[in-house]
Amino acid sequence: MPHLDVRRRGSGTARRLLFADEPDPRVLQGVFALLFALDLVLRSVGGSPVRLWSWPAAGAAITLVACLAAVALPWARLPVWAVGVLPVLDVAALGLSRLDTLSAGAGILTVVPALWLGRQYGRKGAAVGGVAALLLVVLPGFLYFGVSGITLSKALLIVVVAGWAALAIASALERVRAGWEEAERGRVELAAALETIEHQRRVSDAILDTVDVGLVLLDGDGVYQAMNRRHQAFMRLGYPDGHAGRAGQLGEVYAEDGTTPLPREAMPTHRASQGEEFDDCRIWIGHDPRTNRAVSVSARSVRDEDGTFTGAALAYNDVTDFMQAMRVKDEFIASVSHELRTPLTSISGYVSILLEREDLPRQVLSQLEVVDRNADRLRRLVTDLLHTAQADEGPMHVVRSRTDLGEIVRQSVRAAGPAARAAGIDVEVEAPDSLLAVVDPQRMAQVVDNLVSNALKYTPSGGSVRVVLGVDGDRLELAVTDTGIGIEAADLARLFTRFFRARHAAEQSIQGVGLGLSIARSIVESHGGRIEVESEVGRGSTFRVRIPLDVEQPVAPG
Ligand code: ADP
């Protein structure tokens, strides 16, 4: 929008108007002279010709002098009062003109210079006009014709009419000027307010153009109202053939996988124009892999004070580098863990064969057991990493079958027995003989193993671990409680995210990579369940898994 200096333009106009407000002495004097001449002509036509040496002729001479002065003098440079001499001279000319015959109409012309004075100097001018009429028209009349009823009436009427007319025009002008000044003040204030708004708009435009986030504002009908420069670049990429300025237009916009074209109902602008609010909606813009950009879109609705939807604001954050780094990382994890698995399987296989040999010395066998344990640990880590990479490719694939979870829990605790005894930790289990559920047995065993091995890992010697399996309404519930180091409240929210390790665990140099719980969560969620934790630092933790149970349990014989 072009910048307009309305304030300065306003005061210039004000000056021009003020100047134009000054009556032009040449025009006013000219008008008076014409009327005066008309009076003389009418008198002559009516049979009372004006003689050369007479009072009216003297009046005409004064009028002529005033006309010459009006034309010749530089009024703009003279003091303000100077021009007032002209109407006073005109009054004097009328006074002289009336001395020839009292009934001549010249007296009424006094109104003209009186109006002039009133217009020029306001109330003061009106007073001067009245006094001039009294002294220069009325008084000479009395002196010349004497005071009679007729002279008194005519004289008073002249003074009253001239004075009243001058006063009327003075106060009318005063009112007009006051109104005009007020309007002018309002205009100046308005201009200043507009200038402030314009300035603020420029400041906010500059800020919006500086941020490296695409910003769009839609109105209540989904029509684009504004966008910053960053977003214009995204628009050129997504709509090389142009955009009609309405939400939901299809273009070179793709889903998070970068290849599936985004349908209209999934377009961020369309969703936002329907009043939906969201964060981190990831899309790709542009189809050329060398130039396309990944963006994370957030939307917020704009509502008026009644809560009616009036539009939406969207922010497009460029996350291309992040997405590419994630892709590279996942590919790396997937390929490294895959490459590690084959040699590891072979190591474990040969170690198992060696461990079965009876001709080996005891010392060699115990060293081989160490190799076996570590190879086993490494294999679990590699499996976890592979899981993580797969989890990014979509929801975890679960193969459900009718499973006895009671058995799975008991097996898991049995397997952890040697480690628990070695660590001096007491493990207790409370599970029904049989608890049937339609779940993926291997994945669920992985969850239980993980929770039990964590409980042992994060519980110091002398502590205890309790594993309880049961049914709560239509869900099965597994709780693993330990008396270990516990988890700080600040760490709880991020506990189930990949590669996260709580401060306490890291500080105490307890080994781990922070994958087990994130995998456990994705397994539980892919069964439609939830995993939660309660913990207190120094007192212990309880991890609780709840999964919908859609299998009739066998009735216990009784
Ligand atoms: P890892 O044990 O390999 O570090 P996990 O994903 O299994 O990874 O656990 C993530 C983090 O949660 C751990 O690093 C630890 O800080 C914390 N944690 C898990 N289980 C327990 C527990 N029973 N007691 C205390 N902290 C735990």
CSV table of N, CA and C in Angstrom, one decimal, residues 92-213:
chain,number,residue,atom,x,y,z
A,92,ALA,N,-18.9,56.4,4.3
A,92,ALA,CA,-18.8,57.9,4.2
A,92,ALA,C,-19.4,58.3,2.8
A,93,ALA,N,-19.1,57.6,1.7
A,93,ALA,CA,-19.6,58.0,0.4
A,93,ALA,C,-21.1,58.0,0.4
A,94,LEU,N,-21.7,56.9,1.1
A,94,LEU,CA,-23.1,56.8,1.2
A,94,LEU,C,-23.7,58.0,2.0
A,95,GLY,N,-23.0,58.4,3.1
A,95,GLY,CA,-23.5,59.5,3.9
A,95,GLY,C,-23.6,60.7,3.1
A,96,LEU,N,-22.6,61.0,2.3
A,96,LEU,CA,-22.6,62.2,1.4
A,96,LEU,C,-23.7,62.1,0.4
A,97,SER,N,-23.8,60.9,-0.2
A,97,SER,CA,-24.8,60.7,-1.3
A,97,SER,C,-26.2,61.0,-0.8
A,98,ARG,N,-26.5,60.7,0.5
A,98,ARG,CA,-27.8,60.9,1.0
A,98,ARG,C,-28.1,62.3,1.2
A,99,LEU,N,-27.1,63.2,1.3
A,99,LEU,CA,-27.4,64.6,1.6
A,99,LEU,C,-28.1,65.4,0.5
A,100,ASP,N,-28.1,64.8,-0.7
A,100,ASP,CA,-28.8,65.5,-1.8
A,100,ASP,C,-30.3,65.4,-1.6
A,101,THR,N,-30.8,64.2,-1.5
A,101,THR,CA,-32.2,64.1,-1.2
A,101,THR,C,-32.4,62.9,-0.3
A,102,LEU,N,-33.0,63.2,0.8
A,102,LEU,CA,-33.1,62.2,1.9
A,102,LEU,C,-33.8,60.9,1.5
A,103,SER,N,-34.7,61.1,0.6
A,103,SER,CA,-35.5,59.9,0.2
A,103,SER,C,-34.7,58.9,-0.7
A,104,ALA,N,-33.5,59.3,-1.2
A,104,ALA,CA,-32.8,58.5,-2.1
A,104,ALA,C,-32.5,57.1,-1.5
A,105,GLY,N,-32.4,56.1,-2.3
A,105,GLY,CA,-32.2,54.7,-1.7
A,105,GLY,C,-30.8,54.4,-1.3
A,106,ALA,N,-29.9,55.4,-1.4
A,106,ALA,CA,-28.5,55.1,-1.1
A,106,ALA,C,-28.3,54.6,0.3
A,107,GLY,N,-29.2,55.1,1.3
A,107,GLY,CA,-29.0,54.7,2.7
A,107,GLY,C,-29.0,53.2,2.9
A,108,ILE,N,-29.9,52.5,2.1
A,108,ILE,CA,-30.0,51.0,2.3
A,108,ILE,C,-28.7,50.3,1.9
A,109,LEU,N,-27.9,51.0,1.0
A,109,LEU,CA,-26.7,50.4,0.6
A,109,LEU,C,-25.7,50.3,1.7
A,110,THR,N,-25.9,51.0,2.8
A,110,THR,CA,-25.0,50.9,4.0
A,110,THR,C,-24.8,49.4,4.4
A,111,VAL,N,-25.8,48.6,4.1
A,111,VAL,CA,-25.8,47.2,4.4
A,111,VAL,C,-24.5,46.5,3.8
A,112,VAL,N,-24.2,47.0,2.6
A,112,VAL,CA,-23.1,46.3,1.8
A,112,VAL,C,-21.7,46.5,2.6
A,113,PRO,N,-21.3,47.7,2.9
A,113,PRO,CA,-20.0,47.8,3.6
A,113,PRO,C,-20.1,47.2,5.0
A,114,ALA,N,-21.3,47.3,5.6
A,114,ALA,CA,-21.4,46.7,7.0
A,114,ALA,C,-21.2,45.2,6.9
A,115,LEU,N,-21.8,44.6,5.9
A,115,LEU,CA,-21.6,43.1,5.7
A,115,LEU,C,-20.2,42.8,5.5
A,116,TRP,N,-19.5,43.7,4.7
A,116,TRP,CA,-18.1,43.5,4.5
A,116,TRP,C,-17.3,43.5,5.8
A,117,LEU,N,-17.6,44.5,6.6
A,117,LEU,CA,-16.8,44.6,7.9
A,117,LEU,C,-17.1,43.4,8.8
A,118,GLY,N,-18.4,43.0,8.8
A,118,GLY,CA,-18.8,41.9,9.6
A,118,GLY,C,-18.1,40.6,9.2
A,119,ARG,N,-18.0,40.5,7.9
A,119,ARG,CA,-17.4,39.2,7.3
A,119,ARG,C,-15.9,39.2,7.6
A,120,GLN,N,-15.3,40.5,7.4
A,120,GLN,CA,-13.9,40.6,7.6
A,120,GLN,C,-13.4,40.5,9.0
A,121,TYR,N,-14.1,41.1,9.9
A,121,TYR,CA,-13.5,41.2,11.3
A,121,TYR,C,-14.5,40.7,12.4
A,122,GLY,N,-15.5,39.9,11.9
A,122,GLY,CA,-16.4,39.3,12.9
A,122,GLY,C,-17.2,40.4,13.7
A,123,ARG,N,-17.5,40.1,15.0
A,123,ARG,CA,-18.3,41.0,15.8
A,123,ARG,C,-17.7,42.4,15.9
A,124,LYS,N,-16.4,42.4,16.0
A,124,LYS,CA,-15.8,43.8,16.1
A,124,LYS,C,-16.1,44.6,14.8
A,125,GLY,N,-16.0,43.9,13.7
A,125,GLY,CA,-16.2,44.6,12.4
A,125,GLY,C,-17.7,45.0,12.3
A,126,ALA,N,-18.6,44.2,12.8
A,126,ALA,CA,-20.0,44.6,12.9
A,126,ALA,C,-20.2,45.9,13.7
A,127,ALA,N,-19.5,45.9,14.8
A,127,ALA,CA,-19.6,47.1,15.7
A,127,ALA,C,-19.1,48.3,14.9
A,128,VAL,N,-17.9,48.2,14.3
A,128,VAL,CA,-17.4,49.3,13.5
A,128,VAL,C,-18.4,49.7,12.4
A,129,GLY,N,-19.0,48.8,11.8
A,129,GLY,CA,-20.0,49.1,10.7
A,129,GLY,C,-21.1,49.9,11.3
A,130,GLY,N,-21.6,49.4,12.4
A,130,GLY,CA,-22.8,50.1,13.1
A,130,GLY,C,-22.4,51.6,13.4
A,131,VAL,N,-21.2,51.7,14.1
A,131,VAL,CA,-20.7,53.0,14.5
A,131,VAL,C,-20.5,53.9,13.3
A,132,ALA,N,-19.9,53.4,12.2
A,132,ALA,CA,-19.6,54.2,11.0
A,132,ALA,C,-21.0,54.6,10.4
A,133,ALA,N,-22.0,53.7,10.4
A,133,ALA,CA,-23.3,54.1,9.9
A,133,ALA,C,-23.9,55.3,10.7
A,134,LEU,N,-23.7,55.2,12.0
A,134,LEU,CA,-24.2,56.2,12.9
A,134,LEU,C,-23.6,57.6,12.6
A,135,LEU,N,-22.2,57.5,12.6
A,135,LEU,CA,-21.5,58.8,12.5
A,135,LEU,C,-21.4,59.4,11.1
A,136,LEU,N,-21.4,58.5,10.1
A,136,LEU,CA,-21.1,59.0,8.7
A,136,LEU,C,-22.4,59.0,7.9
A,137,VAL,N,-23.5,58.3,8.3
A,137,VAL,CA,-24.7,58.4,7.5
A,137,VAL,C,-25.8,59.1,8.3
A,138,VAL,N,-26.0,58.6,9.5
A,138,VAL,CA,-27.1,59.2,10.3
A,138,VAL,C,-26.9,60.6,10.8
A,139,LEU,N,-25.7,60.8,11.4
A,139,LEU,CA,-25.4,62.1,12.0
A,139,LEU,C,-25.4,63.2,10.9
A,140,PRO,N,-24.7,63.1,9.7
A,140,PRO,CA,-24.8,64.1,8.7
A,140,PRO,C,-26.2,64.4,8.3
A,141,GLY,N,-27.0,63.3,8.2
A,141,GLY,CA,-28.4,63.5,7.8
A,141,GLY,C,-29.1,64.4,8.8
A,142,PHE,N,-28.9,64.1,10.1
A,142,PHE,CA,-29.6,65.0,11.1
A,142,PHE,C,-29.1,66.4,11.0
A,143,LEU,N,-27.7,66.6,10.8
A,143,LEU,CA,-27.2,67.9,10.7
A,143,LEU,C,-27.7,68.7,9.5
A,144,TYR,N,-27.9,67.9,8.4
A,144,TYR,CA,-28.2,68.6,7.1
A,144,TYR,C,-29.7,68.8,7.1
A,145,PHE,N,-30.5,67.8,7.4
A,145,PHE,CA,-32.0,67.9,7.3
A,145,PHE,C,-32.7,68.2,8.6
A,146,GLY,N,-32.0,68.2,9.7
A,146,GLY,CA,-32.6,68.4,11.0
A,146,GLY,C,-33.3,67.1,11.4
A,147,VAL,N,-33.7,67.1,12.7
A,147,VAL,CA,-34.3,65.8,13.3
A,147,VAL,C,-35.8,65.9,13.2
A,148,SER,N,-36.4,65.0,12.5
A,148,SER,CA,-37.8,64.9,12.4
A,148,SER,C,-38.2,63.5,12.5
A,149,GLY,N,-39.5,63.2,12.6
A,149,GLY,CA,-40.0,61.8,12.7
A,149,GLY,C,-39.4,61.0,11.6
A,150,ILE,N,-39.5,61.5,10.3
A,150,ILE,CA,-39.1,60.8,9.2
A,150,ILE,C,-37.6,60.5,9.2
A,151,THR,N,-36.8,61.6,9.5
A,151,THR,CA,-35.3,61.4,9.5
A,151,THR,C,-34.9,60.4,10.6
A,152,LEU,N,-35.6,60.5,11.7
A,152,LEU,CA,-35.3,59.6,12.9
A,152,LEU,C,-35.6,58.2,12.5
A,153,SER,N,-36.7,57.9,11.9
A,153,SER,CA,-37.1,56.6,11.5
A,153,SER,C,-36.1,56.0,10.5
A,154,LYS,N,-35.9,56.8,9.4
A,154,LYS,CA,-35.0,56.3,8.4
A,154,LYS,C,-33.6,56.0,8.9
A,155,ALA,N,-33.1,57.0,9.8
A,155,ALA,CA,-31.7,56.9,10.3
A,155,ALA,C,-31.6,55.6,11.2
A,156,LEU,N,-32.6,55.5,12.1
A,156,LEU,CA,-32.5,54.3,13.0
A,156,LEU,C,-32.6,53.0,12.2
A,157,LEU,N,-33.5,53.0,11.2
A,157,LEU,CA,-33.6,51.7,10.4
A,157,LEU,C,-32.3,51.4,9.7
A,158,ILE,N,-31.7,52.4,9.2
A,158,ILE,CA,-30.4,52.2,8.5
A,158,ILE,C,-29.4,51.5,9.4
A,159,VAL,N,-29.2,52.1,10.6
A,159,VAL,CA,-28.3,51.6,11.6
A,159,VAL,C,-28.6,50.2,12.0
A,160,VAL,N,-29.9,50.0,12.3
A,160,VAL,CA,-30.3,48.7,12.8
A,160,VAL,C,-30.1,47.6,11.8
A,161,VAL,N,-30.6,47.9,10.5
A,161,VAL,CA,-30.5,46.9,9.5
A,161,VAL,C,-29.0,46.6,9.2
A,162,ALA,N,-28.2,47.7,9.0
A,162,ALA,CA,-26.8,47.4,8.7
A,162,ALA,C,-26.1,46.7,9.8
A,163,GLY,N,-26.3,47.2,11.1
A,163,GLY,CA,-25.7,46.5,12.2
A,163,GLY,C,-26.1,45.1,12.3
A,164,TRP,N,-27.4,44.9,12.2
A,164,TRP,CA,-28.0,43.5,12.4
A,164,TRP,C,-27.4,42.5,11.3
A,165,ALA,N,-27.4,43.1,10.0
A,165,ALA,CA,-26.9,42.2,8.9
A,165,ALA,C,-25.4,41.9,9.2
A,166,ALA,N,-24.6,42.9,9.6
A,166,ALA,CA,-23.2,42.7,9.9
A,166,ALA,C,-23.0,41.6,11.0
A,167,LEU,N,-23.8,41.8,12.0
A,167,LEU,CA,-23.7,40.9,13.2
A,167,LEU,C,-24.1,39.4,12.8
A,168,ALA,N,-25.2,39.4,11.9
A,168,ALA,CA,-25.7,38.0,11.5
A,168,ALA,C,-24.6,37.3,10.7
A,169,ILE,N,-24.0,38.1,9.8
A,169,ILE,CA,-22.9,37.4,9.0
A,169,ILE,C,-21.7,37.1,9.8
A,170,ALA,N,-21.4,38.0,10.8
A,170,ALA,CA,-20.2,37.7,11.7
A,170,ALA,C,-20.5,36.4,12.5
A,171,SER,N,-21.7,36.3,13.1
A,171,SER,CA,-21.9,35.1,13.9
A,171,SER,C,-22.0,33.8,13.1
A,172,ALA,N,-22.6,34.0,11.9
A,172,ALA,CA,-22.7,32.8,11.0
A,172,ALA,C,-21.3,32.3,10.6
A,173,LEU,N,-20.5,33.3,10.3
A,173,LEU,CA,-19.1,32.9,9.9
A,173,LEU,C,-18.4,32.3,11.1
A,174,GLU,N,-18.6,32.9,12.3
A,174,GLU,CA,-18.0,32.3,13.5
A,174,GLU,C,-18.3,30.8,13.6
A,175,ARG,N,-19.6,30.6,13.4
A,175,ARG,CA,-20.1,29.2,13.6
A,175,ARG,C,-19.5,28.3,12.5
A,176,VAL,N,-19.5,28.8,11.3
A,176,VAL,CA,-18.9,28.0,10.2
A,176,VAL,C,-17.4,27.7,10.5
A,177,ARG,N,-16.7,28.8,10.9
A,177,ARG,CA,-15.3,28.6,11.2
A,177,ARG,C,-15.0,27.6,12.3
A,178,ALA,N,-15.9,27.7,13.4
A,178,ALA,CA,-15.7,26.8,14.5
A,178,ALA,C,-15.9,25.3,14.0
A,179,GLY,N,-17.0,25.2,13.2
A,179,GLY,CA,-17.3,23.8,12.7
A,179,GLY,C,-16.1,23.3,11.8
A,180,TRP,N,-15.7,24.3,11.0
A,180,TRP,CA,-14.6,23.9,10.1
A,180,TRP,C,-13.3,23.5,10.9
A,181,GLU,N,-13.0,24.3,11.9
A,181,GLU,CA,-11.8,24.0,12.7
A,181,GLU,C,-12.0,22.7,13.4
A,182,GLU,N,-13.2,22.4,13.9
A,182,GLU,CA,-13.4,21.1,14.5
A,182,GLU,C,-13.2,20.0,13.5
A,183,ALA,N,-13.8,20.2,12.3
A,183,ALA,CA,-13.6,19.1,11.3
A,183,ALA,C,-12.2,19.0,10.9
A,184,GLU,N,-11.5,20.1,10.9
A,184,GLU,CA,-10.1,20.0,10.5
A,184,GLU,C,-9.2,19.3,11.6
A,185,ARG,N,-9.6,19.6,12.9
A,185,ARG,CA,-8.9,18.9,14.0
A,185,ARG,C,-9.2,17.4,13.9
A,186,GLY,N,-10.4,17.0,13.6
A,186,GLY,CA,-10.8,15.6,13.4
A,186,GLY,C,-10.0,15.0,12.3
A,187,ARG,N,-9.9,15.8,11.2
A,187,ARG,CA,-9.2,15.2,10.0
A,187,ARG,C,-7.7,15.0,10.4
A,188,VAL,N,-7.1,16.0,11.1
A,188,VAL,CA,-5.7,15.8,11.5
A,188,VAL,C,-5.5,14.6,12.4
A,189,GLU,N,-6.5,14.5,13.4
A,189,GLU,CA,-6.4,13.3,14.3
A,189,GLU,C,-6.5,12.0,13.5
A,190,LEU,N,-7.5,12.0,12.6
A,190,LEU,CA,-7.8,10.8,11.8
A,190,LEU,C,-6.5,10.5,10.9
A,191,ALA,N,-5.9,11.5,10.3
A,191,ALA,CA,-4.8,11.3,9.5
A,191,ALA,C,-3.6,10.8,10.3
A,192,ALA,N,-3.5,11.3,11.6
A,192,ALA,CA,-2.4,10.8,12.5
A,192,ALA,C,-2.7,9.3,12.8
A,193,ALA,N,-4.0,9.0,13.1
A,193,ALA,CA,-4.3,7.6,13.4
A,193,ALA,C,-4.0,6.7,12.2
A,194,LEU,N,-4.4,7.2,11.0
A,194,LEU,CA,-4.2,6.3,9.8
A,194,LEU,C,-2.7,6.1,9.6
A,195,GLU,N,-1.9,7.2,9.9
A,195,GLU,CA,-0.5,7.1,9.7
A,195,GLU,C,0.1,6.0,10.7
A,196,THR,N,-0.4,6.1,11.9
A,196,THR,CA,0.1,5.1,12.9
A,196,THR,C,-0.3,3.7,12.5
A,197,ILE,N,-1.5,3.5,12.0
A,197,ILE,CA,-1.9,2.2,11.6
A,197,ILE,C,-1.0,1.7,10.4
A,198,GLU,N,-0.8,2.6,9.5
A,198,GLU,CA,0.0,2.3,8.3
A,198,GLU,C,1.4,1.9,8.7
A,199,HIS,N,1.9,2.7,9.7
A,199,HIS,CA,3.3,2.4,10.2
A,199,HIS,C,3.3,1.0,10.8
A,200,GLN,N,2.3,0.7,11.7
A,200,GLN,CA,2.3,-0.6,12.4
A,200,GLN,C,2.1,-1.7,11.3
A,201,ARG,N,1.3,-1.4,10.3
A,201,ARG,CA,1.2,-2.5,9.3
A,201,ARG,C,2.5,-2.8,8.6
A,202,ARG,N,3.3,-1.7,8.3
A,202,ARG,CA,4.6,-1.9,7.7
A,202,ARG,C,5.5,-2.6,8.6
A,203,VAL,N,5.4,-2.3,9.9
A,203,VAL,CA,6.3,-3.0,10.9
A,203,VAL,C,6.0,-4.5,10.9
A,204,SER,N,4.6,-4.8,11.0
A,204,SER,CA,4.3,-6.2,11.1
A,204,SER,C,4.6,-6.9,9.8
A,205,ASP,N,4.4,-6.2,8.7
A,205,ASP,CA,4.7,-6.8,7.4
A,205,ASP,C,6.2,-7.2,7.4
A,206,ALA,N,7.0,-6.2,7.9
A,206,ALA,CA,8.5,-6.5,7.9
A,206,ALA,C,8.8,-7.7,8.8
A,207,ILE,N,8.1,-7.7,9.9
A,207,ILE,CA,8.4,-8.9,10.8
A,207,ILE,C,8.0,-10.2,10.2
A,208,LEU,N,6.8,-10.2,9.6
A,208,LEU,CA,6.3,-11.4,9.0
A,208,LEU,C,7.1,-11.9,7.8
A,209,ASP,N,7.7,-10.9,7.1
A,209,ASP,CA,8.6,-11.3,6.0
A,209,ASP,C,9.9,-11.7,6.5
A,210,THR,N,10.3,-11.3,7.7
A,210,THR,CA,11.6,-11.7,8.2
A,210,THR,C,11.6,-13.2,8.7
A,211,VAL,N,10.5,-13.6,9.3
A,211,VAL,CA,10.5,-15.0,9.8
A,211,VAL,C,10.6,-16.0,8.7
A,212,ASP,N,11.2,-17.1,9.1
A,212,ASP,CA,11.5,-18.2,8.0
A,212,ASP,C,10.3,-19.2,8.1
A,213,VAL,N,9.1,-18.7,8.3
A,213,VAL,CA,8.0,-19.6,8.4
A,213,VAL,C,6.9,-19.0,7.5
